[in-house]
Amino acid sequence: MSLLLSLNNIHSYYGHIHALKGISVDVHKGEIVTLIGSNGAGKSTTLRTISGMMHPKEGSIILNGKDISKMEPHDIVLAGLGHVPEGRGIFPKLTVKENLEMGAFTVNDQKVIEERMEYGFSLFPRLKERVGQYGGTLSGGEQQMLAIARGLMLNPDILMLDEPSMGLAPVLVELIFDIIETLNKKGTTILLVEQNALMALSIAHRGYVLQTGEIVVSDSAANLKQNTMVQKAYLGMD
Amino acid sequence: MNRFFLSINVRELVRPLGQLTLFSLGSAAALSIIVLIMALVLDQTIIGETLTEKLNVSLYTYTLINLPQVVLDGLTIGFVYAAIALGYTMVYGVLEFINFAHSEIFAVGAFVGVEILIALDQTGMLRNASLGMAYVFLIFAILAGMAAAGALAVTVERVAYRPLRGAPRLVPLISAIGVSFLLQDVIRLVEGLTTGDFNRIFPTFGNFDQRIIFGKLALGSTNLTLGVSIKSLIVIISAVLMLVGLNYLVNATRIGKAIRAVAQDRPTASLMGINVNRIISITFLVGGLLGGAAGVLYALKFTRIDPFVGFFPGLKAFAAAVLGGIGNLTGALLGGIVLGMLETFAGSYMGVFTMGAAGSEYKDIFAFSILIFVLIFRPQGLMGENVGQKA
C-alpha cells in the first residue's frame, strides 16, 4: 500500500502551550486510521495542523508526496484533503444546497458539481428532502450528514472526520459509521478522530492512541482492542 | 448566450426593488401621517394662527402641500445613506468590525470625482459638452470615484487591518479611527498643496441643476412649484441600480455565496477551498465602490465638498446600519431610507412647527437620537437577529 499522508515529528503550539509534542502518523491509501484519546489529548489539534488551520513549529506533513505543512487551508484542500471539522461547521444561513455548493467552491464544472451532489444524496437521502432548508434548521444528525456530503464534494483522496458521533443518538452513530465504512470501500481513505473508541476501532484498520500531545500506542485496530491499557482507559473495561 | 440569460436569477433582481419600494413608501407614509396629525393638532394653537397670518394658509394645508417635495428629498438622501451604510454593514458582516475609515473612503471618492470634473471644466470641455457628453463625463467621474475609493478600501484593509486580524476587537477599531484621521489630513494636504483651497465645488454643467416641474400648487397668497431636480433623479436612479446590483452579487453569485460563507464561519470556509483573505478584500472592494459612488453623488447633490465631508454622512450611515441591524444588507437599505426620510421631514417641518425656535439646523438630533434609542431598546436593530457575541 502506498503512503498517502504522513506526519513526521509534528510539534504544534497554542500560544505558549505545547499541544503536539512530536506526533508521527502514517496513513496509507485505502485505510481507515483512527486517532483515539481523551479530551485535550490533541486529536483535533492534529487534524487542524494537517489541514493548515494552524501551522506546526517543527516537523513535516507529506500529502501525496508534497510537503503541505506551510500551506494555507484553501490550498491544502486542492492537494486532495477533505476535513469535516469538529462541531460540523455547517453554514447556518446557507441552504443545504448552498452548503454543498460551497464544498465544491473550487470546481468550475457545473455538471461535476451536480454529479457529486447526487452522490451525496444517494448516501444520505434525507439531505435531498431538506435541500432548500437552511443548514441551521437541520437536526444534529442531518448536519453531520451534510458535513460529510460537503466534505466529499471535492472528491478528496483522504477525508478527515473530527468526532462524527458527537451529540448523536446511538442509532444515528451506527448510520454514520456505516456510511464511513461504505465510503472507504468505495476507495476514500479515512482519518477518523473519535472519543467513542469502541465504535472507531470497530471500523478502523489501524489506530493511534494520543495522550497529552504524544502518541503512546499505535497498532492494528484488532490488537488495540485487546490492549489492556486501551481497554482500561478508553473502552471502559476493567 | 441563451444559457447566460437562463442563469440570471430574476427573483434576486425583483426582490430588492420590491423591498426598496416598500421601505420608501412605508417610511414616507408613516412620517406623513405623523406630521399631518401634528399639523391638525397644532393648527388650533398659536402656531397655526401665526402661519395663517403670515402666509394666509392653514398649517394643515401647508404641511400637506409640502409633503411630495419632502418625500422626494428624503428619498434622495436616504438612498445615499443606504449606499454608504452597505459598506459598513458588509464589512461588519464578514469581520465583525466597524470600519470607521469608511467615511473617508466616501470622501476620497467624492474628491476624485469632483477633481476630475474640475480638471475637465478648466479645459472648457464641460461647458461646451452636448447633453449626451455631459452624462458621459458624469458617469466617468462616478466610475473614477468608485475605482479610487475601492482601491483605497482594499489598501487600507491590507495595510491597517489585516495585520491586526488576531488582535482583540478594540485594536483594529482604534486603527480604523487612526486611518480615518490620517485620510482626512491627507486629503487636506493634497488639496492644500495642489489647489491651495480645500473647499471644492462641483462644476456646473449639463442639465443636472434643472428641475422637472410637475405643476404649481396654490399655497395661500404664494405659489408652490412641485418638481424634482434632475440631479436628485440621477442620485435616486444610480443608487437603486447599485443597491440592486449589490443584492444580486451577494445573493445570487458564487462570490456572494462565498462572502456569506466567510461571514458565517471563517475557519470552515477556508476548509472549502475558499481563500478567506481574498474574499475579505473583495468585501472591502465592494464596500469601497459603493462608498465612492455615493461620494460623487453626494457632491453632485450638495455641490460643495471639503476634507471633512465624510464625517456626518458617514456617522449617519453608521447610525442607519445600526438601525437596520448591522451586518444585515436589507437592514442597511431600510435604515438608510428611514433615516434620510426622518431627517428631511424634521428639517422641513421642525421650523414651522416650533415657530422658528428650532429650525432645520437641529435635524441631526433625530439621526443620533435614533442611534441611542436603538442601542438601548433594540440593539440588534430592526431586521437583525439576536445572535449574541461570537467568541
PDB file of N, CA and C in Angstrom, chain A residues 7 11 15 33 39 41 49 61 76-77 86 100 117 139 154-155 157 163 184 193 209-211 238:
ATOM      1  N   LEU A   7       2.732  12.241   8.767  1.00  0.00           N
ATOM      2  CA  LEU A   7       3.165  13.304   9.684  1.00  0.00           C
ATOM      3  C   LEU A   7       4.454  12.850  10.337  1.00  0.00           C
ATOM      4  N   HIS A  11       5.310  19.228  15.869  1.00  0.00           N
ATOM      5  CA  HIS A  11       5.142  19.999  17.110  1.00  0.00           C
ATOM      6  C   HIS A  11       4.242  21.194  16.814  1.00  0.00           C
ATOM      7  N   GLY A  15      -0.338  29.390  21.279  1.00  0.00           N
ATOM      8  CA  GLY A  15       0.406  30.371  22.059  1.00  0.00           C
ATOM      9  C   GLY A  15       1.639  29.715  22.643  1.00  0.00           C
ATOM     10  N   VAL A  33      -7.850   4.977   9.361  1.00  0.00           N
ATOM     11  CA  VAL A  33      -6.960   5.104  10.514  1.00  0.00           C
ATOM     12  C   VAL A  33      -7.671   5.967  11.533  1.00  0.00           C
ATOM     13  N   ASN A  39     -10.364  13.871  26.098  1.00  0.00           N
ATOM     14  CA  ASN A  39     -10.447  15.304  25.859  1.00  0.00           C
ATOM     15  C   ASN A  39      -9.095  15.986  26.033  1.00  0.00           C
ATOM     16  N   ALA A  41      -6.363  15.628  24.411  1.00  0.00           N
ATOM     17  CA  ALA A  41      -5.171  14.835  24.117  1.00  0.00           C
ATOM     18  C   ALA A  41      -4.430  15.354  22.891  1.00  0.00           C
ATOM     19  N   THR A  49      -3.844  20.847  12.400  1.00  0.00           N
ATOM     20  CA  THR A  49      -2.495  21.074  11.896  1.00  0.00           C
ATOM     21  C   THR A  49      -2.346  20.526  10.478  1.00  0.00           C
ATOM     22  N   ILE A  61       4.622  17.514   7.021  1.00  0.00           N
ATOM     23  CA  ILE A  61       3.389  16.795   6.713  1.00  0.00           C
ATOM     24  C   ILE A  61       3.406  16.554   5.212  1.00  0.00           C
ATOM     25  N   ILE A  76      -4.398  23.523   0.634  1.00  0.00           N
ATOM     26  CA  ILE A  76      -4.290  22.122   1.044  1.00  0.00           C
ATOM     27  C   ILE A  76      -5.498  21.340   0.540  1.00  0.00           C
ATOM     28  N   VAL A  77      -6.678  21.987   0.562  1.00  0.00           N
ATOM     29  CA  VAL A  77      -7.895  21.359   0.049  1.00  0.00           C
ATOM     30  C   VAL A  77      -7.675  20.902  -1.391  1.00  0.00           C
ATOM     31  N   GLU A  86     -14.626  19.574  13.667  1.00  0.00           N
ATOM     32  CA  GLU A  86     -15.327  19.346  14.926  1.00  0.00           C
ATOM     33  C   GLU A  86     -16.512  20.301  15.000  1.00  0.00           C
ATOM     34  N   LEU A 100     -23.591  22.570   0.095  1.00  0.00           N
ATOM     35  CA  LEU A 100     -22.906  21.601  -0.763  1.00  0.00           C
ATOM     36  C   LEU A 100     -22.140  22.319  -1.872  1.00  0.00           C
ATOM     37  N   MET A 117     -23.165  16.083  -6.014  1.00  0.00           N
ATOM     38  CA  MET A 117     -24.269  16.353  -5.119  1.00  0.00           C
ATOM     39  C   MET A 117     -25.208  15.134  -5.100  1.00  0.00           C
ATOM     40  N   SER A 139     -31.374  18.945  12.089  1.00  0.00           N
ATOM     41  CA  SER A 139     -31.049  18.275  13.348  1.00  0.00           C
ATOM     42  C   SER A 139     -29.558  17.957  13.368  1.00  0.00           C
ATOM     43  N   LEU A 154     -15.384  17.710  -3.091  1.00  0.00           N
ATOM     44  CA  LEU A 154     -14.144  17.896  -3.862  1.00  0.00           C
ATOM     45  C   LEU A 154     -13.503  16.551  -4.198  1.00  0.00           C
ATOM     46  N   ASN A 155     -14.228  15.468  -3.903  1.00  0.00           N
ATOM     47  CA  ASN A 155     -13.718  14.132  -4.169  1.00  0.00           C
ATOM     48  C   ASN A 155     -12.298  13.961  -3.623  1.00  0.00           C
ATOM     49  N   ASP A 157      -8.810  12.743  -1.762  1.00  0.00           N
ATOM     50  CA  ASP A 157      -8.093  11.474  -1.633  1.00  0.00           C
ATOM     51  C   ASP A 157      -8.233  10.937  -0.219  1.00  0.00           C
ATOM     52  N   GLU A 163     -14.736  13.747  15.268  1.00  0.00           N
ATOM     53  CA  GLU A 163     -15.843  13.418  16.170  1.00  0.00           C
ATOM     54  C   GLU A 163     -17.192  13.365  15.473  1.00  0.00           C
ATOM     55  N   ASN A 184     -15.229   4.142   2.527  1.00  0.00           N
ATOM     56  CA  ASN A 184     -13.897   3.558   2.478  1.00  0.00           C
ATOM     57  C   ASN A 184     -13.833   2.419   1.463  1.00  0.00           C
ATOM     58  N   VAL A 193     -11.110  10.834  13.865  1.00  0.00           N
ATOM     59  CA  VAL A 193     -10.849  11.167  15.254  1.00  0.00           C
ATOM     60  C   VAL A 193     -12.108  10.874  16.043  1.00  0.00           C
ATOM     61  N   VAL A 209      -3.128   5.965  19.698  1.00  0.00           N
ATOM     62  CA  VAL A 209      -3.679   6.471  20.951  1.00  0.00           C
ATOM     63  C   VAL A 209      -2.868   7.687  21.384  1.00  0.00           C
ATOM     64  N   LEU A 210      -3.570   8.805  21.561  1.00  0.00           N
ATOM     65  CA  LEU A 210      -2.898  10.040  21.968  1.00  0.00           C
ATOM     66  C   LEU A 210      -3.133  10.320  23.440  1.00  0.00           C
ATOM     67  N   GLN A 211      -2.071  10.802  24.096  1.00  0.00           N
ATOM     68  CA  GLN A 211      -2.202  11.249  25.479  1.00  0.00           C
ATOM     69  C   GLN A 211      -1.375  12.518  25.627  1.00  0.00           C
ATOM     70  N   ASP A 238     -12.589  -3.148  32.842  1.00  0.00           N
ATOM     71  CA  ASP A 238     -11.643  -3.249  33.957  1.00  0.00           C
ATOM     72  C   ASP A 238     -10.699  -4.425  33.781  1.00  0.00           C
TER      73      ASP A 238
END
